[in-house]
XYZ file of C-alpha atoms in Angstrom:
756
model
C 26.150 -13.188 11.758
C 24.643 -10.191 12.316
C 23.521 -9.090 15.922
C 22.754 -10.514 19.329
C 19.934 -11.704 21.201
C 16.984 -9.473 21.906
C 16.698 -7.626 24.969
C 12.801 -8.057 25.231
C 11.788 -4.444 23.808
C 9.712 -5.846 21.184
C 6.585 -7.631 21.892
C 4.796 -7.497 18.661
C 5.356 -8.145 15.042
C 3.818 -8.401 11.737
C 5.504 -10.349 9.263
C 4.341 -10.871 5.695
C 5.309 -13.777 3.231
C 4.310 -16.868 2.004
C 3.010 -19.413 4.796
C 2.088 -23.369 4.768
C 0.430 -25.219 3.486
C 0.993 -23.069 0.431
C 3.604 -25.210 -1.684
C 6.876 -23.320 -1.969
C 10.196 -22.695 -0.355
C 9.339 -19.456 0.754
C 6.138 -21.055 2.292
C 8.436 -23.289 4.187
C 11.139 -20.610 5.338
C 8.597 -18.116 6.389
C 6.803 -21.196 8.404
C 10.211 -22.164 10.104
C 11.128 -18.236 11.007
C 7.751 -18.059 12.446
C 7.977 -21.167 14.779
C 11.690 -20.348 15.751
C 10.541 -16.800 16.657
C 8.019 -18.641 18.333
C 10.159 -20.957 20.267
C 13.454 -18.766 20.614
C 11.011 -15.526 22.192
C 7.374 -17.005 23.333
C 6.603 -13.770 24.715
C 7.236 -12.266 21.082
C 3.454 -11.968 19.257
C 4.097 -12.508 15.609
C 1.043 -11.967 13.301
C 1.487 -13.506 10.163
C -0.187 -12.206 6.813
C -0.022 -14.796 4.311
C 0.306 -13.851 0.318
C -2.530 -15.938 -1.195
C -1.795 -16.770 -5.075
C -5.227 -19.091 -4.888
C -7.654 -17.475 -2.318
C -9.627 -20.202 -0.571
C -7.471 -22.952 -1.772
C -5.454 -23.301 1.656
C -6.470 -24.023 5.079
C -3.892 -21.795 6.896
C -2.954 -22.471 10.501
C -4.186 -20.311 12.991
C -0.355 -18.721 13.376
C -1.808 -16.997 10.027
C -3.636 -13.693 11.176
C -4.758 -12.813 7.549
C -4.190 -13.721 3.954
C -3.673 -11.298 1.012
C -5.101 -12.224 -2.195
C -1.807 -11.398 -4.565
C -3.604 -9.355 -6.969
C -5.999 -7.217 -4.993
C -4.488 -3.925 -4.286
C -7.284 -3.142 -1.972
C -6.267 -5.966 -0.106
C -2.884 -4.901 0.605
C -4.315 -1.394 1.805
C -6.940 -2.603 3.864
C -3.638 -4.749 5.552
C -1.836 -1.545 6.211
C -4.789 -0.197 8.081
C -4.961 -3.620 10.107
C -1.163 -3.805 10.862
C -1.006 -0.189 11.908
C -4.089 -0.225 14.396
C -3.015 -3.945 15.685
C -0.233 -2.675 18.128
C 2.695 -4.104 15.990
C 5.926 -2.449 16.576
C 7.261 -3.190 13.413
C 7.109 -4.965 9.840
C 9.053 -7.738 9.133
C 8.888 -8.704 4.939
C 9.964 -11.929 3.407
C 10.635 -10.566 -0.093
C 10.411 -12.101 -3.143
C 9.202 -10.320 -6.621
C 7.061 -13.236 -7.747
C 4.949 -13.467 -4.797
C 3.328 -9.773 -4.693
C 1.151 -8.534 -7.037
C 1.645 -5.606 -9.783
C 4.741 -5.242 -11.995
C 7.421 -6.892 -10.125
C 5.588 -6.990 -6.789
C 4.848 -3.257 -6.512
C 1.692 -4.027 -4.638
C 3.643 -4.442 -1.724
C 4.976 -1.029 -1.587
C 1.461 0.137 -1.570
C 1.055 -1.299 1.771
C 4.314 -0.398 3.287
C 3.895 3.269 1.945
C 0.294 3.480 4.371
C 2.180 2.345 7.670
C 4.121 4.114 9.993
C 5.901 1.297 11.498
C 9.286 0.187 10.945
C 10.102 -2.022 8.166
C 12.465 -4.862 8.108
C 12.896 -6.808 5.000
C 14.804 -10.331 4.140
C 15.852 -10.468 0.627
C 15.314 -13.621 -0.749
C 16.179 -12.791 -4.365
C 18.730 -9.992 -5.279
C 19.046 -9.055 -8.462
C 22.280 -7.932 -10.137
C 20.925 -7.000 -13.781
C 16.805 -5.896 -12.761
C 14.645 -4.780 -15.572
C 13.260 -1.297 -15.019
C 10.219 -2.615 -12.795
C 12.348 -4.902 -10.760
C 14.867 -2.194 -9.937
C 12.089 0.609 -9.216
C 10.426 -2.038 -6.801
C 13.632 -2.388 -5.114
C 14.800 1.344 -4.694
C 11.283 1.701 -3.299
C 11.877 -0.849 -0.871
C 15.255 0.431 -0.106
C 14.048 3.638 0.806
C 10.938 2.112 3.303
C 12.900 -0.175 5.099
C 14.643 0.382 7.945
C 16.644 -2.652 7.497
C 17.569 -5.064 4.789
C 19.103 -8.675 5.572
C 20.297 -10.507 2.806
C 21.623 -14.040 3.210
C 24.938 -13.826 1.423
C 27.583 -11.267 1.223
C 27.510 -11.211 -2.268
C 23.606 -9.806 -2.087
C 25.238 -6.953 0.208
C 27.724 -5.759 -2.222
C 25.262 -5.701 -5.075
C 22.642 -3.692 -3.134
C 25.622 -1.301 -2.793
C 26.929 -1.176 -6.212
C 23.513 -1.627 -8.162
C 21.186 0.064 -6.237
C 23.456 2.687 -4.456
C 21.961 0.823 -0.767
C 23.486 2.617 2.536
C 25.775 -0.168 3.897
C 24.433 0.554 7.716
C 21.363 -0.391 6.064
C 22.290 -3.962 5.346
C 22.700 -6.870 7.499
C 23.692 -10.264 6.544
C 21.947 -13.326 8.543
C 22.382 -16.567 7.062
C 19.138 -18.658 5.718
C 18.234 -20.940 8.922
C 18.581 -24.843 9.512
C 17.226 -27.105 11.557
C 18.793 -28.063 14.842
C 19.448 -31.961 14.333
C 21.781 -34.279 15.208
C 24.621 -35.453 12.995
C 23.642 -39.397 12.151
C 25.100 -41.775 9.750
C 22.961 -42.208 6.672
C 22.827 -45.421 7.002
C 20.960 -45.793 10.064
C 17.982 -43.779 7.848
C 18.123 -45.685 4.575
C 16.085 -48.429 5.504
C 13.145 -45.424 6.267
C 13.288 -45.201 2.600
C 14.107 -48.840 0.962
C 17.330 -47.709 0.397
C 19.276 -50.203 2.358
C 23.040 -51.257 0.656
C 22.728 -48.258 -1.955
C 24.777 -45.264 -2.136
C 22.463 -42.417 -2.433
C 22.992 -38.791 -3.821
C 20.064 -36.307 -3.336
C 18.653 -33.338 -4.926
C 15.466 -31.504 -3.783
C 13.813 -28.800 -4.789
C 10.579 -27.798 -7.090
C 11.771 -29.607 -10.620
C 12.143 -27.132 -13.283
C 14.874 -26.757 -15.946
C 17.266 -24.248 -14.512
C 17.789 -26.867 -11.500
C 20.314 -28.785 -13.715
C 19.275 -32.060 -13.121
C 20.265 -33.222 -16.998
C 23.954 -32.506 -15.615
C 23.577 -35.133 -12.948
C 21.802 -37.496 -15.129
C 24.561 -37.566 -17.585
C 27.123 -37.404 -14.839
C 25.433 -41.201 -13.732
C 26.650 -43.737 -16.188
C 30.393 -43.373 -15.198
C 29.658 -43.345 -11.499
C 27.566 -46.330 -11.729
C 30.003 -48.411 -13.767
C 32.115 -48.543 -10.184
C 29.067 -48.205 -8.190
C 26.264 -50.168 -9.574
C 23.904 -49.832 -6.397
C 24.131 -45.840 -6.815
C 20.869 -44.544 -6.595
C 20.472 -40.665 -7.139
C 17.164 -39.333 -5.808
C 15.432 -36.543 -7.353
C 12.911 -35.299 -4.624
C 10.229 -32.888 -5.208
C 7.209 -31.819 -6.593
C 7.439 -30.251 -10.501
C 6.876 -25.916 -10.188
C 3.304 -25.333 -10.301
C 3.884 -22.410 -13.189
C 5.680 -25.730 -15.101
C 2.904 -27.944 -14.440
C 0.393 -24.836 -15.440
C 2.261 -24.793 -18.730
C 3.439 -28.208 -20.342
C 1.980 -30.663 -17.200
C 4.572 -33.087 -16.510
C 6.659 -32.952 -19.647
C 9.672 -31.904 -18.121
C 9.979 -34.744 -15.728
C 8.888 -37.139 -18.060
C 11.941 -36.007 -20.354
C 14.413 -36.523 -17.691
C 12.966 -39.888 -17.129
C 13.680 -40.687 -20.901
C 16.926 -39.259 -20.850
C 17.963 -41.834 -18.105
C 16.360 -44.626 -19.665
C 18.316 -43.510 -23.044
C 21.444 -43.692 -21.100
C 20.649 -47.082 -19.488
C 20.728 -45.942 -15.598
C 16.770 -45.887 -15.060
C 17.409 -48.253 -12.085
C 19.738 -45.465 -11.021
C 17.674 -42.699 -10.666
C 14.415 -42.111 -8.474
C 11.819 -39.440 -9.011
C 9.918 -38.475 -5.906
C 7.028 -36.425 -7.119
C 5.618 -34.513 -4.321
C 5.853 -31.883 -1.959
C 7.789 -33.253 1.122
C 6.879 -32.038 4.669
C 9.523 -30.576 6.983
C 10.245 -33.170 9.136
C 10.440 -35.722 6.382
C 12.623 -33.581 4.122
C 15.098 -33.816 6.914
C 15.190 -37.297 7.119
C 15.686 -37.800 3.423
C 18.544 -35.379 3.950
C 19.734 -37.238 6.627
C 19.625 -40.663 4.832
C 21.345 -39.446 2.015
C 25.529 -39.803 1.371
C 25.718 -36.802 -0.842
C 23.829 -33.628 -1.483
C 24.071 -32.053 -4.988
C 22.838 -28.770 -6.211
C 23.666 -28.626 -10.070
C 21.770 -25.352 -10.500
C 22.653 -23.597 -13.554
C 21.740 -19.744 -12.380
C 25.048 -18.481 -11.227
C 23.435 -15.536 -9.424
C 21.339 -17.399 -7.487
C 21.872 -15.620 -3.982
C 19.561 -17.993 -1.699
C 19.249 -21.528 -1.597
C 16.989 -23.149 1.054
C 17.810 -26.596 0.379
C 21.535 -26.070 -0.027
C 21.343 -24.503 3.674
C 19.594 -27.456 5.066
C 21.704 -29.847 3.665
C 24.691 -28.288 5.075
C 22.904 -27.850 8.365
C 22.321 -31.675 8.921
C 25.854 -32.542 7.871
C 25.946 -33.709 4.430
C 28.902 -33.834 2.177
C 27.896 -31.424 -0.842
C 28.677 -31.094 -4.608
C 27.447 -27.948 -5.965
C 28.040 -25.879 -9.289
C 29.306 -22.451 -7.748
C 25.980 -20.266 -7.569
C 26.740 -17.375 -5.252
C 25.112 -19.042 -2.184
C 27.052 -21.805 -2.829
C 30.380 -20.354 -2.960
C 29.936 -18.632 0.254
C 28.394 -21.319 2.197
C 30.773 -24.262 1.056
C 33.874 -21.871 1.149
C 37.001 -23.202 3.183
C 36.506 -26.208 2.690
C 32.952 -27.053 3.705
C 32.103 -28.710 0.410
C 32.688 -29.161 -3.312
C 32.624 -26.848 -6.100
C 32.315 -27.608 -9.796
C 31.644 -25.380 -12.907
C 28.321 -25.275 -14.634
C 27.023 -28.103 -16.775
C 30.218 -29.675 -16.475
C 29.228 -33.367 -16.446
C 32.751 -35.085 -16.032
C 33.741 -33.096 -12.753
C 30.170 -34.613 -11.219
C 31.052 -37.798 -12.042
C 34.529 -37.329 -10.701
C 33.561 -35.755 -7.542
C 30.759 -38.071 -6.777
C 32.830 -40.967 -7.479
C 35.587 -39.712 -5.153
C 33.415 -39.353 -2.345
C 31.605 -42.634 -3.008
C 34.888 -44.656 -2.897
C 36.621 -42.635 -0.093
C 34.228 -42.811 3.074
C 36.671 -41.228 5.376
C 36.861 -37.956 3.171
C 33.086 -38.083 2.852
C 32.448 -38.337 6.631
C 35.159 -35.468 7.314
C 33.516 -33.236 4.684
C 30.156 -34.132 6.212
C 31.534 -33.017 9.933
C 32.974 -29.912 8.445
C 29.544 -28.938 6.804
C 27.937 -30.197 10.125
C 30.209 -27.545 12.169
C 29.075 -24.987 10.000
C 25.455 -25.548 10.315
C 25.688 -25.260 13.739
C 25.754 -21.241 13.619
C 23.096 -21.261 10.973
C 20.025 -22.991 13.127
C 16.875 -21.423 13.447
C 17.443 -19.962 17.187
C 20.317 -17.978 15.859
C 18.357 -16.572 13.224
C 15.602 -15.643 15.154
C 18.018 -13.884 17.474
C 20.058 -12.112 14.939
C 16.751 -10.590 13.681
C 15.300 -9.920 16.495
C 18.149 -7.659 17.434
C 18.040 -5.737 13.990
C 14.251 -5.129 14.470
C 15.097 -3.795 17.847
C 17.701 -1.469 16.274
C 15.086 -0.455 13.848
C 12.497 0.187 16.239
C 15.048 2.211 18.843
C 15.900 4.235 15.752
C 12.581 5.091 14.366
C 11.022 8.572 15.429
C 7.995 8.642 17.458
C 5.057 10.634 17.354
C 4.408 12.283 20.353
C 0.485 12.722 21.886
C 1.077 16.211 23.042
C -1.190 19.135 23.080
C -1.188 20.838 19.709
C 0.285 24.611 19.298
C -2.021 27.325 18.358
C -1.389 28.156 14.892
C -2.367 31.294 13.222
C -4.991 31.232 10.370
C -3.813 32.470 6.983
C -5.216 35.603 5.820
C -6.794 34.688 2.488
C -4.661 35.140 -0.402
C -5.832 35.644 -4.260
C -2.538 35.392 -5.753
C -2.225 31.631 -6.406
C -5.810 31.984 -7.766
C -5.012 34.627 -9.936
C -1.456 32.533 -11.180
C -4.064 29.931 -12.335
C -6.324 32.030 -14.177
C -6.695 33.681 -17.386
C -9.387 35.380 -19.229
C -11.274 32.749 -20.132
C -11.303 31.378 -16.354
C -9.662 29.191 -13.908
C -7.483 26.366 -15.300
C -7.782 22.946 -13.637
C -4.339 21.469 -12.953
C -0.921 22.468 -12.306
C 2.303 21.056 -12.887
C 3.682 21.813 -9.021
C 2.730 25.956 -9.602
C 2.881 25.949 -12.767
C -1.069 26.028 -14.516
C -0.806 22.944 -16.864
C -3.167 23.999 -19.900
C -3.478 20.609 -21.347
C -6.510 19.795 -19.168
C -8.264 22.918 -19.981
C -10.575 24.470 -17.521
C -14.000 23.114 -15.506
C -17.226 24.558 -14.178
C -16.603 23.511 -10.906
C -13.314 25.215 -10.266
C -14.807 28.349 -11.881
C -17.867 28.137 -9.733
C -15.894 27.838 -6.614
C -13.612 30.430 -7.803
C -17.073 32.729 -8.293
C -17.717 32.028 -4.517
C -14.329 33.104 -3.513
C -14.619 36.535 -5.280
C -17.924 36.972 -2.645
C -16.021 35.802 0.300
C -12.638 37.438 0.190
C -12.278 40.633 1.872
C -8.825 42.197 1.437
C -8.927 42.635 -2.219
C -8.566 45.562 -4.658
C -12.225 46.381 -5.662
C -10.948 46.720 -9.514
C -9.374 43.124 -9.089
C -12.582 41.630 -7.576
C -14.700 43.296 -10.202
C -12.535 41.959 -13.168
C -12.269 38.505 -11.710
C -15.946 38.040 -10.525
C -16.518 39.016 -14.300
C -14.099 36.318 -15.527
C -15.448 33.429 -13.457
C -19.085 34.643 -13.790
C -18.861 34.647 -17.838
C -17.402 31.164 -17.554
C -20.671 29.754 -15.682
C -23.095 31.876 -17.892
C -21.289 30.481 -21.248
C -21.338 26.865 -19.589
C -24.992 26.967 -19.924
C -26.866 24.877 -22.631
C -30.313 26.266 -23.146
C -31.051 23.326 -24.935
C -30.291 20.562 -22.810
C -31.337 22.739 -20.018
C -27.952 21.656 -17.993
C -24.279 23.338 -17.361
C -21.475 21.954 -19.390
C -18.446 21.185 -17.062
C -15.265 20.269 -19.138
C -13.635 22.997 -21.551
C -10.675 22.519 -23.680
C -7.862 25.025 -23.329
C -8.762 26.178 -27.102
C -12.460 26.994 -25.576
C -14.352 24.215 -27.274
C -16.692 22.218 -24.778
C -15.833 18.681 -24.164
C -19.453 17.700 -23.453
C -22.995 18.949 -24.063
C -24.168 18.465 -20.455
C -21.838 18.248 -17.136
C -22.093 15.920 -14.008
C -24.784 16.254 -11.709
C -22.229 17.606 -9.037
C -21.048 20.442 -11.427
C -24.777 21.482 -12.063
C -25.478 21.341 -8.263
C -22.401 23.376 -7.454
C -23.075 26.090 -10.037
C -26.430 26.357 -8.701
C -24.571 26.863 -5.399
C -22.241 29.626 -6.942
C -25.392 31.434 -8.055
C -27.172 31.525 -4.882
C -24.247 32.513 -2.628
C -23.110 35.159 -5.601
C -27.018 36.791 -5.517
C -26.298 37.011 -1.588
C -22.942 37.890 -1.075
C -21.488 39.746 -4.429
C -19.834 43.259 -3.228
C -21.458 44.670 -6.473
C -25.239 45.109 -7.080
C -24.396 44.649 -10.928
C -23.499 41.102 -9.574
C -25.786 40.041 -7.578
C -28.258 40.950 -10.299
C -26.955 38.960 -12.813
C -26.525 36.145 -10.408
C -29.945 36.190 -9.522
C -31.378 36.652 -12.917
C -29.061 33.404 -13.731
C -30.496 31.293 -11.111
C -34.011 32.146 -11.851
C -33.208 31.010 -15.535
C -31.151 27.822 -14.650
C -31.734 26.717 -11.049
C -34.763 24.329 -11.975
C -32.067 22.045 -13.623
C -31.534 21.084 -9.925
C -35.217 19.519 -9.321
C -34.089 16.657 -11.235
C -30.517 15.838 -9.378
C -30.202 12.335 -8.120
C -26.967 12.372 -6.733
C -26.787 13.152 -3.004
C -24.144 15.664 -3.394
C -25.063 17.382 -6.279
C -28.722 17.761 -3.948
C -26.661 19.318 -1.344
C -24.629 21.614 -2.863
C -28.115 22.812 -4.529
C -29.788 23.170 -1.272
C -26.748 25.268 -0.021
C -27.631 27.574 -3.238
C -31.330 27.477 -2.348
C -30.670 28.509 1.221
C -28.462 31.584 -0.013
C -30.937 32.861 -2.556
C -33.838 32.550 0.306
C -31.596 34.757 2.209
C -30.931 37.095 -0.628
C -34.595 37.194 -1.713
C -36.867 35.756 1.059
C -40.130 34.137 -0.598
C -38.267 32.984 -3.534
C -40.282 30.143 -4.781
C -37.536 28.294 -7.012
C -35.221 28.350 -4.284
C -38.064 26.976 -1.673
C -39.168 24.440 -3.817
C -35.272 22.744 -4.038
C -34.981 23.195 -0.594
C -38.155 20.972 0.039
C -37.624 18.697 -2.832
C -34.520 16.759 -1.215
C -34.590 16.665 2.668
C -37.119 14.099 3.083
C -35.526 11.696 0.384
C -32.314 11.974 1.794
C -33.738 11.007 5.394
C -35.427 8.251 3.818
C -31.707 7.093 2.627
C -30.027 7.531 5.751
C -32.761 5.384 7.636
C -32.459 2.505 5.021
C -28.231 2.776 5.190
C -28.370 3.363 8.944
C -26.660 0.360 11.121
C -25.732 0.968 14.988
C -22.427 1.542 14.161
C -23.022 3.563 11.007
C -25.035 6.665 10.891
C -24.748 7.787 7.245
C -26.647 8.095 3.871
C -24.663 5.709 2.456
C -23.396 2.589 3.044
C -19.853 3.723 1.751
C -17.941 7.288 2.184
C -16.876 9.189 -0.632
C -15.934 12.763 -1.217
C -17.111 16.211 0.237
C -18.860 13.992 2.679
C -19.576 16.877 5.100
C -21.747 18.743 2.432
C -24.379 16.038 3.400
C -25.097 17.292 6.836
C -24.486 20.820 6.227
C -27.196 20.835 3.218
C -29.745 19.143 5.723
C -28.827 21.822 8.493
C -28.832 24.777 6.041
C -32.321 23.452 4.742
C -33.844 22.857 8.375
C -33.059 26.501 8.826
C -34.324 28.069 5.982
C -37.665 25.603 6.227
C -37.957 26.293 10.120
C -37.985 22.439 10.168
C -35.813 21.753 13.370
C -35.856 17.768 12.541
C -33.628 18.519 9.398
C -31.129 20.507 11.635
C -30.852 17.485 14.272
C -30.630 14.988 12.075
C -27.895 17.310 10.254
C -25.801 17.577 13.693
C -26.192 14.250 14.305
C -24.615 13.170 11.050
C -21.934 15.808 10.925
C -20.767 14.576 14.181
C -20.729 11.145 13.323
C -18.317 11.809 10.173
C -16.270 14.249 12.217
C -15.368 11.384 14.559
C -14.869 9.152 11.346
C -12.473 11.873 10.280
C -10.494 12.046 13.610
C -7.005 10.459 14.266
C -6.076 8.781 17.228
C -3.969 11.273 17.909
C -6.886 13.752 17.953
C -6.047 15.576 14.586
C -8.083 16.149 11.635
C -7.836 12.935 9.098
C -9.632 13.821 5.782
C -11.129 10.025 4.428
C -8.656 9.208 2.132
C -9.815 8.662 -1.771
C -8.807 4.998 -1.184
C -11.667 4.942 1.075
C -14.316 5.874 -1.328
C -17.051 3.049 -2.372
C -16.052 0.566 0.194
C -19.284 -0.943 2.011
C -19.676 -0.255 6.157
C -16.039 0.046 6.104
C -13.940 2.148 8.393
C -11.968 5.205 6.202
C -8.545 4.709 5.221
C -6.243 7.058 5.433
C -4.660 8.219 2.164
C -4.979 9.849 -0.328
C -6.191 13.143 1.889
C -7.467 15.841 -0.514
C -8.002 19.697 0.599
C -11.784 19.504 -0.494
C -12.440 17.376 2.808
C -10.903 19.856 5.070
C -12.913 22.831 3.768
C -16.353 20.996 3.537
C -15.424 20.235 7.108
C -14.590 23.889 8.013
C -17.687 25.003 6.339
C -20.137 22.453 7.547
C -18.864 22.993 11.029
C -19.715 26.679 10.499
C -23.168 26.044 9.807
C -23.562 24.023 13.030
C -22.340 26.929 14.976
C -24.666 29.090 13.482
C -27.362 26.711 14.091
C -26.868 25.857 17.436
C -24.289 28.769 19.103
C -22.470 25.842 20.478
C -18.519 25.970 20.826
C -17.774 22.716 20.174
C -18.351 23.076 16.435
C -15.852 26.199 16.493
C -13.353 23.854 17.772
C -13.792 21.055 15.178
C -13.780 23.834 12.205
C -10.571 25.009 13.839
C -9.461 21.273 14.028
C -9.985 20.823 10.253
C -8.616 23.577 9.229
C -5.607 22.886 11.143
C -4.692 20.415 8.572
C -3.829 22.853 6.061
C -1.427 24.132 8.609
C 0.624 21.090 9.182
C -1.700 19.103 12.082
C -2.070 16.344 10.282
C -0.693 12.508 9.789
C 2.552 13.641 8.295
C 3.192 16.516 10.329
C 3.201 18.422 6.623
C 1.829 21.909 5.815
C 0.025 21.575 2.876
C -0.525 25.626 2.645
C 2.436 27.767 0.922
C 1.901 30.722 3.054
C 3.783 33.257 1.057
C 1.574 33.042 -2.397
C -1.605 31.504 -1.543
C -0.750 28.324 -2.748
C -1.741 24.635 -1.473
C -0.644 21.154 -2.370
C -3.213 18.512 -3.794
C -2.891 16.063 -0.880
C -1.257 13.991 1.558
C -0.234 11.012 0.119
C 1.369 7.649 1.818
C 4.873 9.099 0.638
C 4.438 12.453 1.264
C 2.898 15.528 -0.127
C 1.676 15.856 -3.838
C 3.310 18.771 -4.395
C 1.284 19.789 -7.419
C -1.275 23.048 -6.712
C -4.419 22.208 -8.592
C -7.419 24.859 -8.635
C -9.555 22.663 -6.232
C -6.648 22.661 -3.830
C -5.882 26.362 -3.611
C -9.616 27.360 -3.613
C -10.022 25.076 -0.792
C -7.356 26.683 1.356
C -8.533 30.164 0.261
C -12.284 29.571 0.993
C -11.383 27.788 4.329
C -9.467 30.770 5.138
C -12.550 33.150 4.651
C -14.424 30.656 6.798
C -12.133 30.650 9.696
C -11.915 34.153 9.481
C -15.350 34.737 9.351
C -15.924 32.321 12.291
C -13.059 33.927 14.410
C -15.282 37.373 14.165
C -18.237 36.026 14.712
C -17.390 33.811 18.060
C -15.477 36.824 19.514
C -13.450 34.479 21.020
C -10.829 32.429 18.476
C -7.171 32.930 19.194
C -5.616 31.201 16.225
C -6.565 27.685 15.496
C -6.278 26.361 19.509
C -9.184 26.357 21.669
C -12.110 28.871 21.538
C -12.345 31.196 24.564
C -15.698 30.811 25.696
């Protein structure tokens, strides 16, 4: 047995697995484990997260903190957040492929990858010949776990040889058994009506791989000498088998016994037996038999229980049996060897002294496996894992120097047509072509970036402007969005967001372009196309259009179309806010999505342009709310992850975090600062900007400062190392915004606190 008793550093665990009243061996194991922890370490809180194959069917006891619907990925992600904020110090997983959703149970990895806690997994199956999904999931589990626990030495060997596991990562802790007195079977036989009979017992969910046929075929030879022999097959039929064929398998076994003339020697007890009753069944039997057919079976809880209460065991040599019955602690016979089972059963029944001696040896071994020993050994492994786990220190964040805007990565992703959408790592992926969203952003960047050669600025401003110009579909009076690499359009009408964003880019270019020719072009395009914004229904598209209209009003005071756009949407948005508002929810929608900070930014900008202070106040209030939602417990910027989208009135989830959110927050806070002069907004802008530089949940910089690139996001497993157009542009526009803020504030030193 590995490990010693715990020293008291662990006070709170989260445990994931099946739990009673779900009827399966793993549920019994997890329940026994929980009870053992509760009895041996009453000061340790163990929260149980029960895997649920039939949501709503089970009446779980108070020990179960929450159930996880097996096939609902979103529930795994919600549970990760719940565990992360629960105060638990580690996660203890009971792992069996079939109880988790996804191919080979891969949904479990989605949960584990979204927590920072150390993970200890007890492996109930270790496959020597996994399929591709099973290998992938096990290797993912090994990468995530601080410790994996096996219940047989063979499991350790397979993990090293087949999966390349680190030997120091593996602990062997035998399956737990109840702590019961050794009793003479004859004392308990009356409890079941077995007086005067010699009883052989097999227990477990009934299925063809249990080898019950072998035992039935072995009985006639034994019954000739022991006519009072009773072979008890205890357990319900496996639910999967029942679903497929009902009780046909049980009926076939009964027919086999009748055919062999031993029906009176075989008793089938159909039902899921509760823990205490099972122990009494075991204690009342003279011999316990496991004729299982799977030689690779690493764990058998029923075999462990039989040894624990002191049974003479006859078994086929599957992995667990060869280890637990080694050195004369039981009898092994070959798979499907009917004659050997007959011989060994008859020998033990004929010689009570040998049978009792074997039972005593098994009982002595069982003393080393009782549940308190398992609890002690496992908690010792948990303590070691927690002690070795790196801790994040809540220390003051260092001041970071903002990056200078750098056009190199944008140029790398661009060609004579425009800016390509996606990349594989840093190399453009031409298969996905172009979109107007990215070219609109790139056009805005050309007006914002200072340190760039005028010839280069002129060239690329013209390229990106040309893309927007060509995207306009005058028949539909909408901009197209997606273009194939061969310059054919994928659609006649682009999304509302892409149309709103294009109107925004035209307004900004009309105001900020460095060359009059580009400002004139942008104003003409705005005049010709921006009325499409008046029909926009998407909140974000409306906000994009308002930002463009506000810019156009600055470029051309009194511009009627721009003013009409600005006046068109704010009151509708205020009404939506009022409808969705709750005491704890100050937002325009009942869900969070992407580019959230653009909604308050649009209201603030509209309020300033129209002289409506109530719009500015509402924008500041909602920006304050979303900024709070985007702040981690450590005080860092935490972008609302894509997994959070479309979850009504729900707290945001941590991943996947994308660069667009940080840029939107920087810009919105800059707008709030322009409206109020309040230095608090400079601090919030800097906090969001620092996300790019490594002040984030993973302590990993997304910006590649040498070439102006930016990774596509923070994933639970690390960085998404692709560098698409949206991410690169988000960083570079944020670089420009933070640089402009520094100049206007006259007090920004790096991205630390603003000097008032």
